[in-house]
GROMACS .gro file of C-alpha atoms in nm:
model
  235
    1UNK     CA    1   0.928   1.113   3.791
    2UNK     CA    2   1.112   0.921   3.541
    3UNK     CA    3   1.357   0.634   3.738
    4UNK     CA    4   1.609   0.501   3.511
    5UNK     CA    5   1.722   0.136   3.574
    6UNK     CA    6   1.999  -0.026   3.751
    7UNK     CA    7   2.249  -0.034   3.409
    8UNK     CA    8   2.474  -0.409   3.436
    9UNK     CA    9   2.751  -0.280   3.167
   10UNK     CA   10   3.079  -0.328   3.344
   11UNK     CA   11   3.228  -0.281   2.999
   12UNK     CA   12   2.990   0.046   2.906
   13UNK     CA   13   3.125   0.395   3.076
   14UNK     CA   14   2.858   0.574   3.173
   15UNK     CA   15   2.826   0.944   3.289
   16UNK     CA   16   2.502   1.102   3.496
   17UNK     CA   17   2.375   1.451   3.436
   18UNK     CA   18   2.106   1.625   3.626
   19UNK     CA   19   1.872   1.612   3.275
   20UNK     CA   20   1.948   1.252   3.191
   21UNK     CA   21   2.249   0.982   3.134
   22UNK     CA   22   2.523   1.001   2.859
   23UNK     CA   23   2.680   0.621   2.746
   24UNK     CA   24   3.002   0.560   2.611
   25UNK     CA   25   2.932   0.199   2.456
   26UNK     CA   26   2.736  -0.003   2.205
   27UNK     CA   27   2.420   0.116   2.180
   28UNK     CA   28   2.262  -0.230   2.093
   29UNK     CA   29   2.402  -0.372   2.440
   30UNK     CA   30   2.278  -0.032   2.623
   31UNK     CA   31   1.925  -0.049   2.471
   32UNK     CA   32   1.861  -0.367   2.603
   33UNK     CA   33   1.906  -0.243   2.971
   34UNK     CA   34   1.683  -0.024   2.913
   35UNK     CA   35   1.292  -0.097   3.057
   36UNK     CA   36   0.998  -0.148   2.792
   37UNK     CA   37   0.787   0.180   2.718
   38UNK     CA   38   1.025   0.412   2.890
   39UNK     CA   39   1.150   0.636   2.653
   40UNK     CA   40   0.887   0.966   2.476
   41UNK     CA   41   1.065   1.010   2.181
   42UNK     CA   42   1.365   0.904   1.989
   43UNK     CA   43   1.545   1.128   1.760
   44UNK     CA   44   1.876   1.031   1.616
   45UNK     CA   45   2.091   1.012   1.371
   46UNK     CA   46   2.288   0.723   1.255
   47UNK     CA   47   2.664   0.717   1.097
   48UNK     CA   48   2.626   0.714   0.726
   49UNK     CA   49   2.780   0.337   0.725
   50UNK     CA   50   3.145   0.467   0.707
   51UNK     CA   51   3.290   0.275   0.977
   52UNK     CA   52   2.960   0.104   1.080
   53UNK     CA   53   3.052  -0.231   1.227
   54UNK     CA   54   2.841  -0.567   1.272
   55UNK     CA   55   2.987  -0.898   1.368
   56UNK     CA   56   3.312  -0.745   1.306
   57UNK     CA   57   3.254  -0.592   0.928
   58UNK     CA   58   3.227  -0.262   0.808
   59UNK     CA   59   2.982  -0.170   0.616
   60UNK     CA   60   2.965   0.082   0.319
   61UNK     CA   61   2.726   0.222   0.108
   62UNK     CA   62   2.813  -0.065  -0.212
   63UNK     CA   63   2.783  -0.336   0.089
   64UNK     CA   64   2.488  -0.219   0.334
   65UNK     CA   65   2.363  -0.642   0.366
   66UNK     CA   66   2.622  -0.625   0.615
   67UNK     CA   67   2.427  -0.361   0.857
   68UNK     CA   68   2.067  -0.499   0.856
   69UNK     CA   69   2.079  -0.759   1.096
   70UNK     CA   70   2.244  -0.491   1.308
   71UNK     CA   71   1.940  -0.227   1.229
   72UNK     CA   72   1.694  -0.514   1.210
   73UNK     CA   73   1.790  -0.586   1.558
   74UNK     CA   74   1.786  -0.181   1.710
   75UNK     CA   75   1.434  -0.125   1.525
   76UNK     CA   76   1.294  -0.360   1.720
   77UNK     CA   77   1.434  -0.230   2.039
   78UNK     CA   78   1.329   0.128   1.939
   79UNK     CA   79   0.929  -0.055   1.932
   80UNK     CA   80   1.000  -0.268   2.245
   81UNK     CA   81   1.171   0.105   2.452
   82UNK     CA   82   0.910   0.324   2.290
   83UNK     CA   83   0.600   0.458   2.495
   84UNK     CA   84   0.270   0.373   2.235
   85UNK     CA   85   0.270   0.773   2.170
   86UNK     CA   86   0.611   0.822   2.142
   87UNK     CA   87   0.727   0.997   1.787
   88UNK     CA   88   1.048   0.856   1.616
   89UNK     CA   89   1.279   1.056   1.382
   90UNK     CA   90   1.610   0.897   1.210
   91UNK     CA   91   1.822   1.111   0.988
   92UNK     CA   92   1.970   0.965   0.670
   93UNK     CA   93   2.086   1.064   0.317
   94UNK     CA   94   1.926   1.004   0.007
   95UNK     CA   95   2.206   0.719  -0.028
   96UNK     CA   96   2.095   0.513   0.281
   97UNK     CA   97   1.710   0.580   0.237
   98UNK     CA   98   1.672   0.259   0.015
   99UNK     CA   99   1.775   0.066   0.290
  100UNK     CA  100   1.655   0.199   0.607
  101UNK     CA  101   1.299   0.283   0.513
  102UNK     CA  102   1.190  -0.122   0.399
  103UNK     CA  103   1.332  -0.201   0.793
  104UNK     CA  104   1.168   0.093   0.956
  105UNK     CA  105   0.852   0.125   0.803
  106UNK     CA  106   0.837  -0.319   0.837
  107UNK     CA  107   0.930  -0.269   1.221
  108UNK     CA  108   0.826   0.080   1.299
  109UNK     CA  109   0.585   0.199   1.043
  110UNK     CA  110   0.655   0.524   0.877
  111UNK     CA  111   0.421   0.790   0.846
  112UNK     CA  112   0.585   1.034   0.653
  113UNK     CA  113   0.930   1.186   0.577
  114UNK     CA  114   1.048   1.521   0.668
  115UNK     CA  115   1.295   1.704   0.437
  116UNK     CA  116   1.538   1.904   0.590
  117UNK     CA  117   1.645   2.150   0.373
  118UNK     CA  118   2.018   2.260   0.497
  119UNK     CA  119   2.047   2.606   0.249
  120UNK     CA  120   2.397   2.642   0.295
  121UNK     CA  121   2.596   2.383   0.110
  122UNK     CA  122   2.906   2.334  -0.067
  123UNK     CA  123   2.975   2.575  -0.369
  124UNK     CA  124   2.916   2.296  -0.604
  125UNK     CA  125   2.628   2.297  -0.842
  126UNK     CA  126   2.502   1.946  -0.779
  127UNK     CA  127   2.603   1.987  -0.396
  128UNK     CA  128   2.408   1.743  -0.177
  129UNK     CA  129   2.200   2.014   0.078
  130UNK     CA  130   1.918   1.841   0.204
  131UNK     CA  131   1.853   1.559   0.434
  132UNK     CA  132   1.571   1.291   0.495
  133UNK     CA  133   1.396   1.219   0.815
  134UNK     CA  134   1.174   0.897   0.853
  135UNK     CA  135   0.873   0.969   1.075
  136UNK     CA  136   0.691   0.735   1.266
  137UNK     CA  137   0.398   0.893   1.460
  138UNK     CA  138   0.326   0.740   1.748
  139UNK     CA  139  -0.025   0.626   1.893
  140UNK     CA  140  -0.275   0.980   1.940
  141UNK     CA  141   0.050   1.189   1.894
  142UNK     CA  142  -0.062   1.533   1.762
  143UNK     CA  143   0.204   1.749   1.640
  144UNK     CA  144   0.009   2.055   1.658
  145UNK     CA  145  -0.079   2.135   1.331
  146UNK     CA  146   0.275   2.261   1.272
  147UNK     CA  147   0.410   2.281   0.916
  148UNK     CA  148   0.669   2.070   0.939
  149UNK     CA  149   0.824   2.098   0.612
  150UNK     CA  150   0.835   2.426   0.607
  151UNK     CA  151   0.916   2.534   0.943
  152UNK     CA  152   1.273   2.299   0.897
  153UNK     CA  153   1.372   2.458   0.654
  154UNK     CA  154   1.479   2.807   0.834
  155UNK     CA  155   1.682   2.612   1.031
  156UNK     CA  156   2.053   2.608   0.863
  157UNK     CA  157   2.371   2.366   0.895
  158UNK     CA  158   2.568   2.577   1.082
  159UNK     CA  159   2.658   2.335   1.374
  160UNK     CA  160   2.930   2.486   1.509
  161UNK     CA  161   3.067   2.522   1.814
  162UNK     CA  162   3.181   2.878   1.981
  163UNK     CA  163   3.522   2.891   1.788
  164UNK     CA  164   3.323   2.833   1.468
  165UNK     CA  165   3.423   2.502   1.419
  166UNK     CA  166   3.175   2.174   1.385
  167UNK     CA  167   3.271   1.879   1.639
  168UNK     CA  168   3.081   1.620   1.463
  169UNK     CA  169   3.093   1.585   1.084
  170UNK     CA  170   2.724   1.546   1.036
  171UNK     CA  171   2.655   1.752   1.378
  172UNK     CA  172   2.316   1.883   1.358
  173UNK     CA  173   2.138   2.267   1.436
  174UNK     CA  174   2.066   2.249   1.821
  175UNK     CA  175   1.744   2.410   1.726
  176UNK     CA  176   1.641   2.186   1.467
  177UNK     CA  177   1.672   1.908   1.736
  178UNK     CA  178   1.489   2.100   1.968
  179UNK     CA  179   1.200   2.161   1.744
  180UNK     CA  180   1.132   1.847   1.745
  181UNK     CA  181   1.130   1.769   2.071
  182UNK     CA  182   0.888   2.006   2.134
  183UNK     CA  183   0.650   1.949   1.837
  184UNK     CA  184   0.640   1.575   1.971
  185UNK     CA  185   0.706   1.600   2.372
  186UNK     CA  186   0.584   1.781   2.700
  187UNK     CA  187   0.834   1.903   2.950
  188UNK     CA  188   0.989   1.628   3.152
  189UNK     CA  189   0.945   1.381   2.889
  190UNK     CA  190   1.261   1.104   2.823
  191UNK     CA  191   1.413   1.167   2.514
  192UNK     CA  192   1.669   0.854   2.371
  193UNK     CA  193   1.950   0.907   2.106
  194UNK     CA  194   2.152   0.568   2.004
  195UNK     CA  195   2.347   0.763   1.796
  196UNK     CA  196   2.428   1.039   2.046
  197UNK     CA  197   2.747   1.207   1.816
  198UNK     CA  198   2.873   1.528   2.006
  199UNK     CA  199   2.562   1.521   2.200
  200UNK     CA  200   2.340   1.773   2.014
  201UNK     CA  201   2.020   1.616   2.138
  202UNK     CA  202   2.089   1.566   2.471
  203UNK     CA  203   2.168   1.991   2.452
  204UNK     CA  204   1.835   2.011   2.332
  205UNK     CA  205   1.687   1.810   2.537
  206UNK     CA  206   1.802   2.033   2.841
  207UNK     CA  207   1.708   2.385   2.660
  208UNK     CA  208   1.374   2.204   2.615
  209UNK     CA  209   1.330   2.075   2.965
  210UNK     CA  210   1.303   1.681   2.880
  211UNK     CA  211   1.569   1.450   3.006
  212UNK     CA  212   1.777   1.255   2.775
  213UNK     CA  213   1.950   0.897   2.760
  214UNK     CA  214   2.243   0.925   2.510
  215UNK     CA  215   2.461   0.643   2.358
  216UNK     CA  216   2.742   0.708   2.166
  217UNK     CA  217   3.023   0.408   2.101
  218UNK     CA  218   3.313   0.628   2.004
  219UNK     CA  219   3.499   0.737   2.228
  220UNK     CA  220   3.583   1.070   2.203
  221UNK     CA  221   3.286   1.201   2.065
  222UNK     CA  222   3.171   1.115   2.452
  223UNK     CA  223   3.356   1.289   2.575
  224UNK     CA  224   3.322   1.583   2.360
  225UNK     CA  225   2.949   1.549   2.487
  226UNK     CA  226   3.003   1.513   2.816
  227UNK     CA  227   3.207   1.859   2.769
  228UNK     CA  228   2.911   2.048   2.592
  229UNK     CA  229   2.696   1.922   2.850
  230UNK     CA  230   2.952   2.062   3.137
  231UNK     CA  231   2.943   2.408   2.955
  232UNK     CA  232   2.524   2.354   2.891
  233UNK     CA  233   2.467   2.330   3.269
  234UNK     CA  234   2.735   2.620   3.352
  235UNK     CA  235   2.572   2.845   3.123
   0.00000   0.00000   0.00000
């Protein structure tokens, strides 16, 4: 059985779950606490730079220089937390790719990207409707076979929550989430999300039967996690 560490973040709310542990805090400073090769996959998906802060500087997509050392520094801590067989996906747009991929595939190595192909998009011609995942495969992992690709594809953007409305503006599917978790993972494995949003993978996670570790810095997206995870285990 997976035994998670004594945390030391007297400045980092924190809130337990029979499936795993939800953090309201840096994720940086959480990672750290966190013991090497613990963690079976990581899946997560970061904000698009709007609001993205590093030594006290937000970043934008004409100024990302001022995120790398931040990213530079949470790649490595995804290779030092990472089991050797653990699988890695991280979301981003077609406008951050440039960036990210150089650091992960230096740090991480990437072994492929996934397209996600959303379907449903804004009625605009030249509407933005897909999304990139970077891959890295860890150590012996075997995926199954599955056709990736195609098989993300049938999964659309409707993130919404039971009153039809999303919580998170780049919330993703649950299932799409869950897919891979289960491509990559067996039941009971520890799956970590630094960029834990509304808390769609830790949902997944549960559905799935893996435990989770979520870390998500703004405040009330937390909570609004720790809510769908209140209604996940009531259910």
């Amino acid at each position: 059985m997976y035994r998670y560490p004594s945390y030391n973040l007297s400045t980092t709310d924190l809130r337990e779950f029979p499936g795993g542990t939800l953090f309201n805090g840096d994720c940086l400073d959480v990672i750290k606490t966190l013991p090497a090769a613990s963690v079976d996959c990581i899946i997560t998906d970061p904000p698009y730079f709007l609001g993205m802060t590093h030594n006290g500087q937000k970043g934008n997509f004409r100024d990302l220089s001022i995120c790398r050392p931040f990213y530079r520094d949470l790649f490595h801590e995804y290779r030092r937390v990472a089991k050797p067989e653990a699988c890695i996906y991280f979301f981003c747009d077609w406008r951050g790719y440039a960036f990210y991929y150089p650091l992960f595939d230096e740090i991480l190595k990437a072994h492929n990207m996934l397209v996600w192909d959303k379907l449903s998009g804004p009625g605009n011609h030249y509407a933005f409707i897909h999304e990139l995942v970077l891959f890295h495969a860890g150590k012996g992992a075997n995926i199954g076979g599955t056709n990736i690709i195609s098989d993300i594809k049938s999964f659309t953007s409707g993130a919404k929550t039971t009153d039809g409305a999303k919580v998170h503006p780049t919330q993703k599917p649950v299932a799409l989430i869950q897919k891979f978790i289960e491509d990559a993972t067996e039941p009971g494995a520890v799956i970590l999300d630094t960029f834990g949003g509304s808390g769609s993978t830790a949902v997944a996670a549960v559905r799935s039967g893996r435990r989770f570790i979520l870390m998500e810095q703004d405040e009330g997206y937390y909570h609004t996690a720790c809510k769908r995870l209140e209604d996940e285990y009531r259910e």
